[in-house]
C-alpha cells in the first residue's frame, strides 16, 4: 500500500465527498496517491482502483464517474475493462 489513509471528509468538493463516504462506508479504502487519492475496492480480487482528483473540472461529473466505476466491483477476471480501472492483469 502506498500513502497514508485519507478520509472522505478530506476532499474539498461536496459531491465527490458524498460518493467517497458512500463507498468507504462499504469497506473501500482511500489512500493518498496520485493527484489526490485513490479508492481501492474491498473484494478478494482487489479488481478496482479509482483515481480521485482533488480538483475536478466538473465535480458532479467526477463524482458520478467514481460512483459508476465503483459499482462495477467485483469485476470478473476476464472483464475487458478490468485493466482500465483495476490493477494490472497479472
Ligand atoms: Zn473489486
PDB file of N, CA and C and ligand atoms in Angstrom:
ATOM      1  N   UNK A   1       0.840  -1.198   0.000  1.00  0.00           N
ATOM      2  CA  UNK A   1       0.000   0.000   0.000  1.00  0.00           C
ATOM      3  C   UNK A   1       0.878   1.252   0.000  1.00  0.00           C
ATOM      4  N   UNK A   2       0.427   2.239  -0.692  1.00  0.00           N
ATOM      5  CA  UNK A   2       1.177   3.482  -0.819  1.00  0.00           C
ATOM      6  C   UNK A   2       0.372   4.611  -0.178  1.00  0.00           C
ATOM      7  N   UNK A   3       1.059   5.483   0.514  1.00  0.00           N
ATOM      8  CA  UNK A   3       0.397   6.685   1.000  1.00  0.00           C
ATOM      9  C   UNK A   3      -0.398   6.452   2.269  1.00  0.00           C
ATOM     10  N   UNK A   4      -0.718   7.565   2.899  1.00  0.00           N
ATOM     11  CA  UNK A   4      -1.485   7.441   4.141  1.00  0.00           C
ATOM     12  C   UNK A   4      -2.975   7.362   3.830  1.00  0.00           C
ATOM     13  N   UNK A   5      -3.731   6.977   4.819  1.00  0.00           N
ATOM     14  CA  UNK A   5      -5.178   6.942   4.659  1.00  0.00           C
ATOM     15  C   UNK A   5      -5.741   8.356   4.553  1.00  0.00           C
ATOM     16  N   UNK A   6      -6.715   8.504   3.692  1.00  0.00           N
ATOM     17  CA  UNK A   6      -7.478   9.747   3.630  1.00  0.00           C
ATOM     18  C   UNK A   6      -8.885   9.465   4.136  1.00  0.00           C
ATOM     19  N   UNK A   7      -9.539  10.509   4.560  1.00  0.00           N
ATOM     20  CA  UNK A   7     -10.953  10.390   4.917  1.00  0.00           C
ATOM     21  C   UNK A   7     -11.773  11.085   3.824  1.00  0.00           C
ATOM     22  N   UNK A   8     -12.976  10.570   3.565  1.00  0.00           N
ATOM     23  CA  UNK A   8     -13.830  11.241   2.585  1.00  0.00           C
ATOM     24  C   UNK A   8     -13.981  12.733   2.893  1.00  0.00           C
ATOM     25  N   UNK A   9     -14.009  13.062   4.175  1.00  0.00           N
ATOM     26  CA  UNK A   9     -14.200  14.472   4.570  1.00  0.00           C
ATOM     27  C   UNK A   9     -12.989  15.334   4.244  1.00  0.00           C
ATOM     28  N   UNK A  10     -11.868  14.712   3.861  1.00  0.00           N
ATOM     29  CA  UNK A  10     -10.690  15.483   3.445  1.00  0.00           C
ATOM     30  C   UNK A  10     -10.883  16.094   2.057  1.00  0.00           C
ATOM     31  N   UNK A  11     -11.838  15.565   1.285  1.00  0.00           N
ATOM     32  CA  UNK A  11     -11.993  16.058  -0.083  1.00  0.00           C
ATOM     33  C   UNK A  11     -12.687  17.412  -0.102  1.00  0.00           C
ATOM     34  N   UNK A  12     -12.157  18.346  -0.915  1.00  0.00           N
ATOM     35  CA  UNK A  12     -12.698  19.709  -0.912  1.00  0.00           C
ATOM     36  C   UNK A  12     -14.051  19.877  -1.613  1.00  0.00           C
ATOM     37  N   UNK A  13     -14.461  18.883  -2.412  1.00  0.00           N
ATOM     38  CA  UNK A  13     -15.712  19.041  -3.179  1.00  0.00           C
ATOM     39  C   UNK A  13     -16.825  18.180  -2.595  1.00  0.00           C
ATOM     40  N   UNK A  14     -17.967  18.824  -2.390  1.00  0.00           N
ATOM     41  CA  UNK A  14     -19.082  18.173  -1.701  1.00  0.00           C
ATOM     42  C   UNK A  14     -19.604  16.930  -2.439  1.00  0.00           C
ATOM     43  N   UNK A  15     -19.786  17.054  -3.749  1.00  0.00           N
ATOM     44  CA  UNK A  15     -20.340  15.920  -4.496  1.00  0.00           C
ATOM     45  C   UNK A  15     -19.418  14.700  -4.426  1.00  0.00           C
ATOM     46  N   UNK A  16     -18.129  14.959  -4.555  1.00  0.00           N
ATOM     47  CA  UNK A  16     -17.152  13.869  -4.511  1.00  0.00           C
ATOM     48  C   UNK A  16     -17.099  13.281  -3.103  1.00  0.00           C
ATOM     49  N   UNK A  17     -17.152  14.164  -2.117  1.00  0.00           N
ATOM     50  CA  UNK A  17     -17.124  13.734  -0.717  1.00  0.00           C
ATOM     51  C   UNK A  17     -18.262  12.745  -0.421  1.00  0.00           C
ATOM     52  N   UNK A  18     -19.437  13.068  -0.940  1.00  0.00           N
ATOM     53  CA  UNK A  18     -20.607  12.234  -0.676  1.00  0.00           C
ATOM     54  C   UNK A  18     -20.426  10.825  -1.262  1.00  0.00           C
ATOM     55  N   UNK A  19     -19.885  10.772  -2.492  1.00  0.00           N
ATOM     56  CA  UNK A  19     -19.658   9.464  -3.125  1.00  0.00           C
ATOM     57  C   UNK A  19     -18.574   8.684  -2.371  1.00  0.00           C
ATOM     58  N   UNK A  20     -17.519   9.389  -1.958  1.00  0.00           N
ATOM     59  CA  UNK A  20     -16.449   8.716  -1.210  1.00  0.00           C
ATOM     60  C   UNK A  20     -16.982   8.166   0.110  1.00  0.00           C
ATOM     61  N   UNK A  21     -17.822   8.946   0.773  1.00  0.00           N
ATOM     62  CA  UNK A  21     -18.403   8.491   2.044  1.00  0.00           C
ATOM     63  C   UNK A  21     -19.203   7.211   1.848  1.00  0.00           C
ATOM     64  N   UNK A  22     -19.965   7.179   0.752  1.00  0.00           N
ATOM     65  CA  UNK A  22     -20.791   6.005   0.466  1.00  0.00           C
ATOM     66  C   UNK A  22     -19.925   4.749   0.311  1.00  0.00           C
ATOM     67  N   UNK A  23     -18.859   4.850  -0.483  1.00  0.00           N
ATOM     68  CA  UNK A  23     -18.064   3.649  -0.783  1.00  0.00           C
ATOM     69  C   UNK A  23     -17.131   3.287   0.364  1.00  0.00           C
ATOM     70  N   UNK A  24     -16.551   4.259   1.011  1.00  0.00           N
ATOM     71  CA  UNK A  24     -15.702   3.964   2.173  1.00  0.00           C
ATOM     72  C   UNK A  24     -16.557   3.298   3.259  1.00  0.00           C
ATOM     73  N   UNK A  25     -17.823   3.726   3.354  1.00  0.00           N
ATOM     74  CA  UNK A  25     -18.751   3.108   4.291  1.00  0.00           C
ATOM     75  C   UNK A  25     -19.015   1.642   3.971  1.00  0.00           C
ATOM     76  N   UNK A  26     -18.749   1.257   2.714  1.00  0.00           N
ATOM     77  CA  UNK A  26     -18.943  -0.146   2.311  1.00  0.00           C
ATOM     78  C   UNK A  26     -17.620  -0.905   2.269  1.00  0.00           C
ATOM     79  N   UNK A  27     -16.581  -0.327   2.853  1.00  0.00           N
ATOM     80  CA  UNK A  27     -15.332  -1.074   3.013  1.00  0.00           C
ATOM     81  C   UNK A  27     -14.218  -0.695   2.055  1.00  0.00           C
ATOM     82  N   UNK A  28     -14.499   0.234   1.130  1.00  0.00           N
ATOM     83  CA  UNK A  28     -13.433   0.679   0.229  1.00  0.00           C
ATOM     84  C   UNK A  28     -12.404   1.480   1.018  1.00  0.00           C
ATOM     85  N   UNK A  29     -11.146   1.427   0.535  1.00  0.00           N
ATOM     86  CA  UNK A  29     -10.077   2.170   1.209  1.00  0.00           C
ATOM     87  C   UNK A  29      -9.639   3.361   0.366  1.00  0.00           C
ATOM     88  N   UNK A  30      -9.366   4.438   1.051  1.00  0.00           N
ATOM     89  CA  UNK A  30      -8.971   5.672   0.388  1.00  0.00           C
ATOM     90  C   UNK A  30      -7.548   6.006   0.825  1.00  0.00           C
ATOM     91  N   UNK A  31      -6.652   6.123  -0.172  1.00  0.00           N
ATOM     92  CA  UNK A  31      -5.240   6.374   0.123  1.00  0.00           C
ATOM     93  C   UNK A  31      -4.767   7.627  -0.591  1.00  0.00           C
ATOM     94  N   UNK A  32      -3.856   8.314   0.041  1.00  0.00           N
ATOM     95  CA  UNK A  32      -3.254   9.486  -0.592  1.00  0.00           C
ATOM     96  C   UNK A  32      -2.271   9.005  -1.646  1.00  0.00           C
ATOM     97  N   UNK A  33      -2.562   9.338  -2.902  1.00  0.00           N
ATOM     98  CA  UNK A  33      -1.786   8.791  -4.009  1.00  0.00           C
ATOM     99  C   UNK A  33      -2.150   9.569  -5.264  1.00  0.00           C
ATOM    100  N   UNK A  34      -1.210   9.731  -6.183  1.00  0.00           N
ATOM    101  CA  UNK A  34      -1.521  10.422  -7.431  1.00  0.00           C
ATOM    102  C   UNK A  34      -1.853  11.884  -7.182  1.00  0.00           C
ATOM    103  N   UNK A  35      -2.834  12.400  -7.931  1.00  0.00           N
ATOM    104  CA  UNK A  35      -3.154  13.825  -7.839  1.00  0.00           C
ATOM    105  C   UNK A  35      -3.838  14.179  -6.516  1.00  0.00           C
ATOM    106  N   UNK A  36      -4.620  13.279  -6.013  1.00  0.00           N
ATOM    107  CA  UNK A  36      -5.210  13.498  -4.691  1.00  0.00           C
ATOM    108  C   UNK A  36      -5.272  12.192  -3.908  1.00  0.00           C
ATOM    109  N   UNK A  37      -5.944  11.210  -4.505  1.00  0.00           N
ATOM    110  CA  UNK A  37      -6.048   9.942  -3.805  1.00  0.00           C
ATOM    111  C   UNK A  37      -6.525   8.838  -4.730  1.00  0.00           C
ATOM    112  N   UNK A  38      -6.554   7.640  -4.193  1.00  0.00           N
ATOM    113  CA  UNK A  38      -7.089   6.500  -4.926  1.00  0.00           C
ATOM    114  C   UNK A  38      -7.995   5.706  -4.013  1.00  0.00           C
ATOM    115  N   UNK A  39      -9.045   5.195  -4.641  1.00  0.00           N
ATOM    116  CA  UNK A  39     -10.027   4.381  -3.950  1.00  0.00           C
ATOM    117  C   UNK A  39      -9.761   2.929  -4.325  1.00  0.00           C
ATOM    118  N   UNK A  40      -9.624   2.068  -3.312  1.00  0.00           N
ATOM    119  CA  UNK A  40      -9.332   0.645  -3.520  1.00  0.00           C
ATOM    120  C   UNK A  40     -10.533  -0.182  -3.118  1.00  0.00           C
ATOM    121  N   UNK A  41     -10.944  -1.069  -4.025  1.00  0.00           N
ATOM    122  CA  UNK A  41     -12.108  -1.897  -3.718  1.00  0.00           C
ATOM    123  C   UNK A  41     -11.754  -2.951  -2.674  1.00  0.00           C
ATOM    124  N   UNK A  42     -12.752  -3.406  -1.940  1.00  0.00           N
ATOM    125  CA  UNK A  42     -12.522  -4.342  -0.834  1.00  0.00           C
ATOM    126  C   UNK A  42     -12.640  -5.814  -1.218  1.00  0.00           C
ATOM    127  N   UNK A  43     -12.917  -6.124  -2.476  1.00  0.00           N
ATOM    128  CA  UNK A  43     -13.177  -7.528  -2.819  1.00  0.00           C
ATOM    129  C   UNK A  43     -11.873  -8.320  -2.802  1.00  0.00           C
ATOM    130  N   UNK A  44     -12.010  -9.622  -2.799  1.00  0.00           N
ATOM    131  CA  UNK A  44     -10.861 -10.513  -2.649  1.00  0.00           C
ATOM    132  C   UNK A  44      -9.865 -10.338  -3.790  1.00  0.00           C
ATOM    133  N   UNK A  45     -10.375 -10.089  -4.990  1.00  0.00           N
ATOM    134  CA  UNK A  45      -9.507  -9.948  -6.154  1.00  0.00           C
ATOM    135  C   UNK A  45      -8.884  -8.563  -6.251  1.00  0.00           C
ATOM    136  N   UNK A  46      -9.319  -7.624  -5.428  1.00  0.00           N
ATOM    137  CA  UNK A  46      -8.847  -6.247  -5.498  1.00  0.00           C
ATOM    138  C   UNK A  46      -8.881  -5.762  -6.952  1.00  0.00           C
ATOM    139  N   UNK A  47     -10.045  -5.886  -7.579  1.00  0.00           N
ATOM    140  CA  UNK A  47     -10.157  -5.705  -9.028  1.00  0.00           C
ATOM    141  C   UNK A  47     -10.116  -4.245  -9.454  1.00  0.00           C
ATOM    142  N   UNK A  48     -10.425  -3.326  -8.560  1.00  0.00           N
ATOM    143  CA  UNK A  48     -10.654  -1.955  -8.988  1.00  0.00           C
ATOM    144  C   UNK A  48      -9.911  -0.946  -8.120  1.00  0.00           C
ATOM    145  N   UNK A  49      -9.163  -0.054  -8.790  1.00  0.00           N
ATOM    146  CA  UNK A  49      -8.657   1.138  -8.114  1.00  0.00           C
ATOM    147  C   UNK A  49      -9.109   2.339  -8.931  1.00  0.00           C
ATOM    148  N   UNK A  50      -9.561   3.357  -8.258  1.00  0.00           N
ATOM    149  CA  UNK A  50     -10.127   4.511  -8.948  1.00  0.00           C
ATOM    150  C   UNK A  50      -9.382   5.762  -8.529  1.00  0.00           C
ATOM    151  N   UNK A  51      -8.753   6.449  -9.495  1.00  0.00           N
ATOM    152  CA  UNK A  51      -8.074   7.695  -9.147  1.00  0.00           C
ATOM    153  C   UNK A  51      -9.080   8.787  -8.806  1.00  0.00           C
ATOM    154  N   UNK A  52      -8.818   9.501  -7.723  1.00  0.00           N
ATOM    155  CA  UNK A  52      -9.702  10.572  -7.283  1.00  0.00           C
ATOM    156  C   UNK A  52      -8.977  11.902  -7.457  1.00  0.00           C
ATOM    157  N   UNK A  53      -9.574  12.783  -8.226  1.00  0.00           N
ATOM    158  CA  UNK A  53      -8.988  14.098  -8.422  1.00  0.00           C
ATOM    159  C   UNK A  53      -9.330  15.008  -7.250  1.00  0.00           C
ATOM    160  N   UNK A  54      -8.355  15.800  -6.816  1.00  0.00           N
ATOM    161  CA  UNK A  54      -8.603  16.748  -5.733  1.00  0.00           C
ATOM    162  C   UNK A  54      -9.254  18.025  -6.227  1.00  0.00           C
ATOM    163  N   UNK A  55      -9.127  18.279  -7.540  1.00  0.00           N
ATOM    164  CA  UNK A  55      -9.717  19.499  -8.095  1.00  0.00           C
ATOM    165  C   UNK A  55     -10.303  19.203  -9.466  1.00  0.00           C
ATOM    166  N   UNK A  56     -11.377  18.373  -9.486  1.00  0.00           N
ATOM    167  CA  UNK A  56     -12.001  18.031 -10.770  1.00  0.00           C
ATOM    168  C   UNK A  56     -12.592  19.265 -11.453  1.00  0.00           C
ATOM    169  N   UNK A  57     -12.505  19.297 -12.788  1.00  0.00           N
ATOM    170  CA  UNK A  57     -13.084  20.427 -13.522  1.00  0.00           C
ATOM    171  C   UNK A  57     -14.585  20.496 -13.320  1.00  0.00           C
ATOM    172  N   UNK A  58     -15.187  19.322 -13.262  1.00  0.00           N
ATOM    173  CA  UNK A  58     -16.630  19.246 -13.047  1.00  0.00           C
ATOM    174  C   UNK A  58     -16.859  18.250 -11.916  1.00  0.00           C
ATOM    175  N   UNK A  59     -17.131  18.763 -10.737  1.00  0.00           N
ATOM    176  CA  UNK A  59     -17.168  17.876  -9.576  1.00  0.00           C
ATOM    177  C   UNK A  59     -18.325  16.894  -9.645  1.00  0.00           C
ATOM    178  N   UNK A  60     -19.451  17.309 -10.219  1.00  0.00           N
ATOM    179  CA  UNK A  60     -20.591  16.408 -10.346  1.00  0.00           C
ATOM    180  C   UNK A  60     -20.279  15.248 -11.269  1.00  0.00           C
ATOM    181  N   UNK A  61     -19.637  15.544 -12.405  1.00  0.00           N
ATOM    182  CA  UNK A  61     -19.289  14.501 -13.364  1.00  0.00           C
ATOM    183  C   UNK A  61     -18.247  13.555 -12.776  1.00  0.00           C
ATOM    184  N   UNK A  62     -17.285  14.109 -12.062  1.00  0.00           N
ATOM    185  CA  UNK A  62     -16.259  13.266 -11.455  1.00  0.00           C
ATOM    186  C   UNK A  62     -16.888  12.339 -10.413  1.00  0.00           C
ATOM    187  N   UNK A  63     -17.783  12.900  -9.609  1.00  0.00           N
ATOM    188  CA  UNK A  63     -18.445  12.102  -8.577  1.00  0.00           C
ATOM    189  C   UNK A  63     -19.238  10.962  -9.210  1.00  0.00           C
ATOM    190  N   UNK A  64     -19.953  11.259 -10.310  1.00  0.00           N
ATOM    191  CA  UNK A  64     -20.751  10.219 -10.967  1.00  0.00           C
ATOM    192  C   UNK A  64     -19.853   9.144 -11.567  1.00  0.00           C
ATOM    193  N   UNK A  65     -18.702   9.567 -12.128  1.00  0.00           N
ATOM    194  CA  UNK A  65     -17.785   8.610 -12.741  1.00  0.00           C
ATOM    195  C   UNK A  65     -17.227   7.664 -11.671  1.00  0.00           C
ATOM    196  N   UNK A  66     -16.830   8.223 -10.551  1.00  0.00           N
ATOM    197  CA  UNK A  66     -16.300   7.403  -9.457  1.00  0.00           C
ATOM    198  C   UNK A  66     -17.365   6.412  -8.995  1.00  0.00           C
ATOM    199  N   UNK A  67     -18.590   6.912  -8.858  1.00  0.00           N
ATOM    200  CA  UNK A  67     -19.692   6.067  -8.404  1.00  0.00           C
ATOM    201  C   UNK A  67     -19.939   4.916  -9.384  1.00  0.00           C
ATOM    202  N   UNK A  68     -19.900   5.242 -10.681  1.00  0.00           N
ATOM    203  CA  UNK A  68     -20.161   4.240 -11.720  1.00  0.00           C
ATOM    204  C   UNK A  68     -19.058   3.175 -11.729  1.00  0.00           C
ATOM    205  N   UNK A  69     -17.805   3.615 -11.661  1.00  0.00           N
ATOM    206  CA  UNK A  69     -16.692   2.664 -11.664  1.00  0.00           C
ATOM    207  C   UNK A  69     -16.742   1.777 -10.427  1.00  0.00           C
ATOM    208  N   UNK A  70     -17.056   2.375  -9.289  1.00  0.00           N
ATOM    209  CA  UNK A  70     -17.064   1.616  -8.040  1.00  0.00           C
ATOM    210  C   UNK A  70     -18.160   0.554  -8.059  1.00  0.00           C
ATOM    211  N   UNK A  71     -19.282   0.859  -8.700  1.00  0.00           N
ATOM    212  CA  UNK A  71     -20.401  -0.072  -8.688  1.00  0.00           C
ATOM    213  C   UNK A  71     -20.125  -1.316  -9.536  1.00  0.00           C
ATOM    214  N   UNK A  72     -19.047  -1.300 -10.322  1.00  0.00           N
ATOM    215  CA  UNK A  72     -18.705  -2.473 -11.147  1.00  0.00           C
ATOM    216  C   UNK A  72     -18.012  -3.570 -10.353  1.00  0.00           C
ATOM    217  N   UNK A  73     -17.455  -3.248  -9.227  1.00  0.00           N
ATOM    218  CA  UNK A  73     -16.752  -4.245  -8.415  1.00  0.00           C
ATOM    219  C   UNK A  73     -17.752  -5.228  -7.851  1.00  0.00           C
ATOM    220  N   UNK A  74     -17.510  -6.515  -7.805  1.00  0.00           N
ATOM    221  CA  UNK A  74     -16.303  -7.164  -8.329  1.00  0.00           C
ATOM    222  C   UNK A  74     -16.411  -7.459  -9.825  1.00  0.00           C
ATOM    223  N   UNK A  75     -15.378  -7.116 -10.548  1.00  0.00           N
ATOM    224  CA  UNK A  75     -15.308  -7.428 -11.970  1.00  0.00           C
ATOM    225  C   UNK A  75     -14.902  -8.887 -12.147  1.00  0.00           C
ATOM    226  N   UNK A  76     -15.486  -9.566 -13.143  1.00  0.00           N
ATOM    227  CA  UNK A  76     -14.988 -10.916 -13.442  1.00  0.00           C
ATOM    228  C   UNK A  76     -13.552 -10.829 -13.969  1.00  0.00           C
ATOM    229  N   UNK A  77     -12.756 -11.871 -13.751  1.00  0.00           N
ATOM    230  CA  UNK A  77     -11.335 -11.821 -14.133  1.00  0.00           C
ATOM    231  C   UNK A  77     -11.116 -11.520 -15.609  1.00  0.00           C
ATOM    232  N   UNK A  78     -12.076 -11.924 -16.466  1.00  0.00           N
ATOM    233  CA  UNK A  78     -11.883 -11.753 -17.899  1.00  0.00           C
ATOM    234  C   UNK A  78     -12.484 -10.437 -18.413  1.00  0.00           C
ATOM    235  N   UNK A  79     -12.961  -9.589 -17.508  1.00  0.00           N
ATOM    236  CA  UNK A  79     -13.607  -8.358 -17.956  1.00  0.00           C
ATOM    237  C   UNK A  79     -12.633  -7.497 -18.761  1.00  0.00           C
ATOM    238  N   UNK A  80     -13.070  -7.053 -19.937  1.00  0.00           N
ATOM    239  CA  UNK A  80     -12.160  -6.271 -20.780  1.00  0.00           C
ATOM    240  C   UNK A  80     -11.802  -4.918 -20.175  1.00  0.00           C
ATOM    241  N   UNK A  81     -12.636  -4.401 -19.288  1.00  0.00           N
ATOM    242  CA  UNK A  81     -12.356  -3.090 -18.718  1.00  0.00           C
ATOM    243  C   UNK A  81     -11.571  -3.176 -17.420  1.00  0.00           C
ATOM    244  N   UNK A  82     -11.200  -4.388 -17.060  1.00  0.00           N
ATOM    245  CA  UNK A  82     -10.516  -4.589 -15.793  1.00  0.00           C
ATOM    246  C   UNK A  82      -9.201  -3.811 -15.721  1.00  0.00           C
ATOM    247  N   UNK A  83      -8.460  -3.830 -16.827  1.00  0.00           N
ATOM    248  CA  UNK A  83      -7.149  -3.182 -16.805  1.00  0.00           C
ATOM    249  C   UNK A  83      -7.269  -1.662 -16.777  1.00  0.00           C
ATOM    250  N   UNK A  84      -8.442  -1.143 -17.147  1.00  0.00           N
ATOM    251  CA  UNK A  84      -8.619   0.309 -17.128  1.00  0.00           C
ATOM    252  C   UNK A  84      -8.821   0.829 -15.713  1.00  0.00           C
ATOM    253  N   UNK A  85      -9.579   0.085 -14.943  1.00  0.00           N
ATOM    254  CA  UNK A  85      -9.942   0.588 -13.628  1.00  0.00           C
ATOM    255  C   UNK A  85      -9.166  -0.085 -12.512  1.00  0.00           C
ATOM    256  N   UNK A  86      -8.662  -1.264 -12.787  1.00  0.00           N
ATOM    257  CA  UNK A  86      -8.055  -2.021 -11.710  1.00  0.00           C
ATOM    258  C   UNK A  86      -6.551  -2.088 -11.804  1.00  0.00           C
ATOM    259  N   UNK A  87      -6.001  -2.988 -11.045  1.00  0.00           N
ATOM    260  CA  UNK A  87      -4.561  -3.210 -11.090  1.00  0.00           C
ATOM    261  C   UNK A  87      -4.228  -4.012 -12.329  1.00  0.00           C
ATOM    262  N   UNK A  88      -2.960  -4.227 -12.572  1.00  0.00           N
ATOM    263  CA  UNK A  88      -2.529  -4.949 -13.763  1.00  0.00           C
ATOM    264  C   UNK A  88      -3.150  -6.341 -13.787  1.00  0.00           C
ATOM    265  N   UNK A  89      -3.276  -6.893 -14.962  1.00  0.00           N
ATOM    266  CA  UNK A  89      -3.917  -8.189 -15.132  1.00  0.00           C
ATOM    267  C   UNK A  89      -3.176  -9.308 -14.416  1.00  0.00           C
ATOM    268  N   UNK A  90      -1.878  -9.227 -14.357  1.00  0.00           N
ATOM    269  CA  UNK A  90      -1.141 -10.368 -13.811  1.00  0.00           C
ATOM    270  C   UNK A  90      -0.983 -10.275 -12.301  1.00  0.00           C
TER     271      UNK A  90
HETATM  272 ZN1  LIG B   1     -13.214  -5.418  -6.546  1.00  0.00          ZN
END
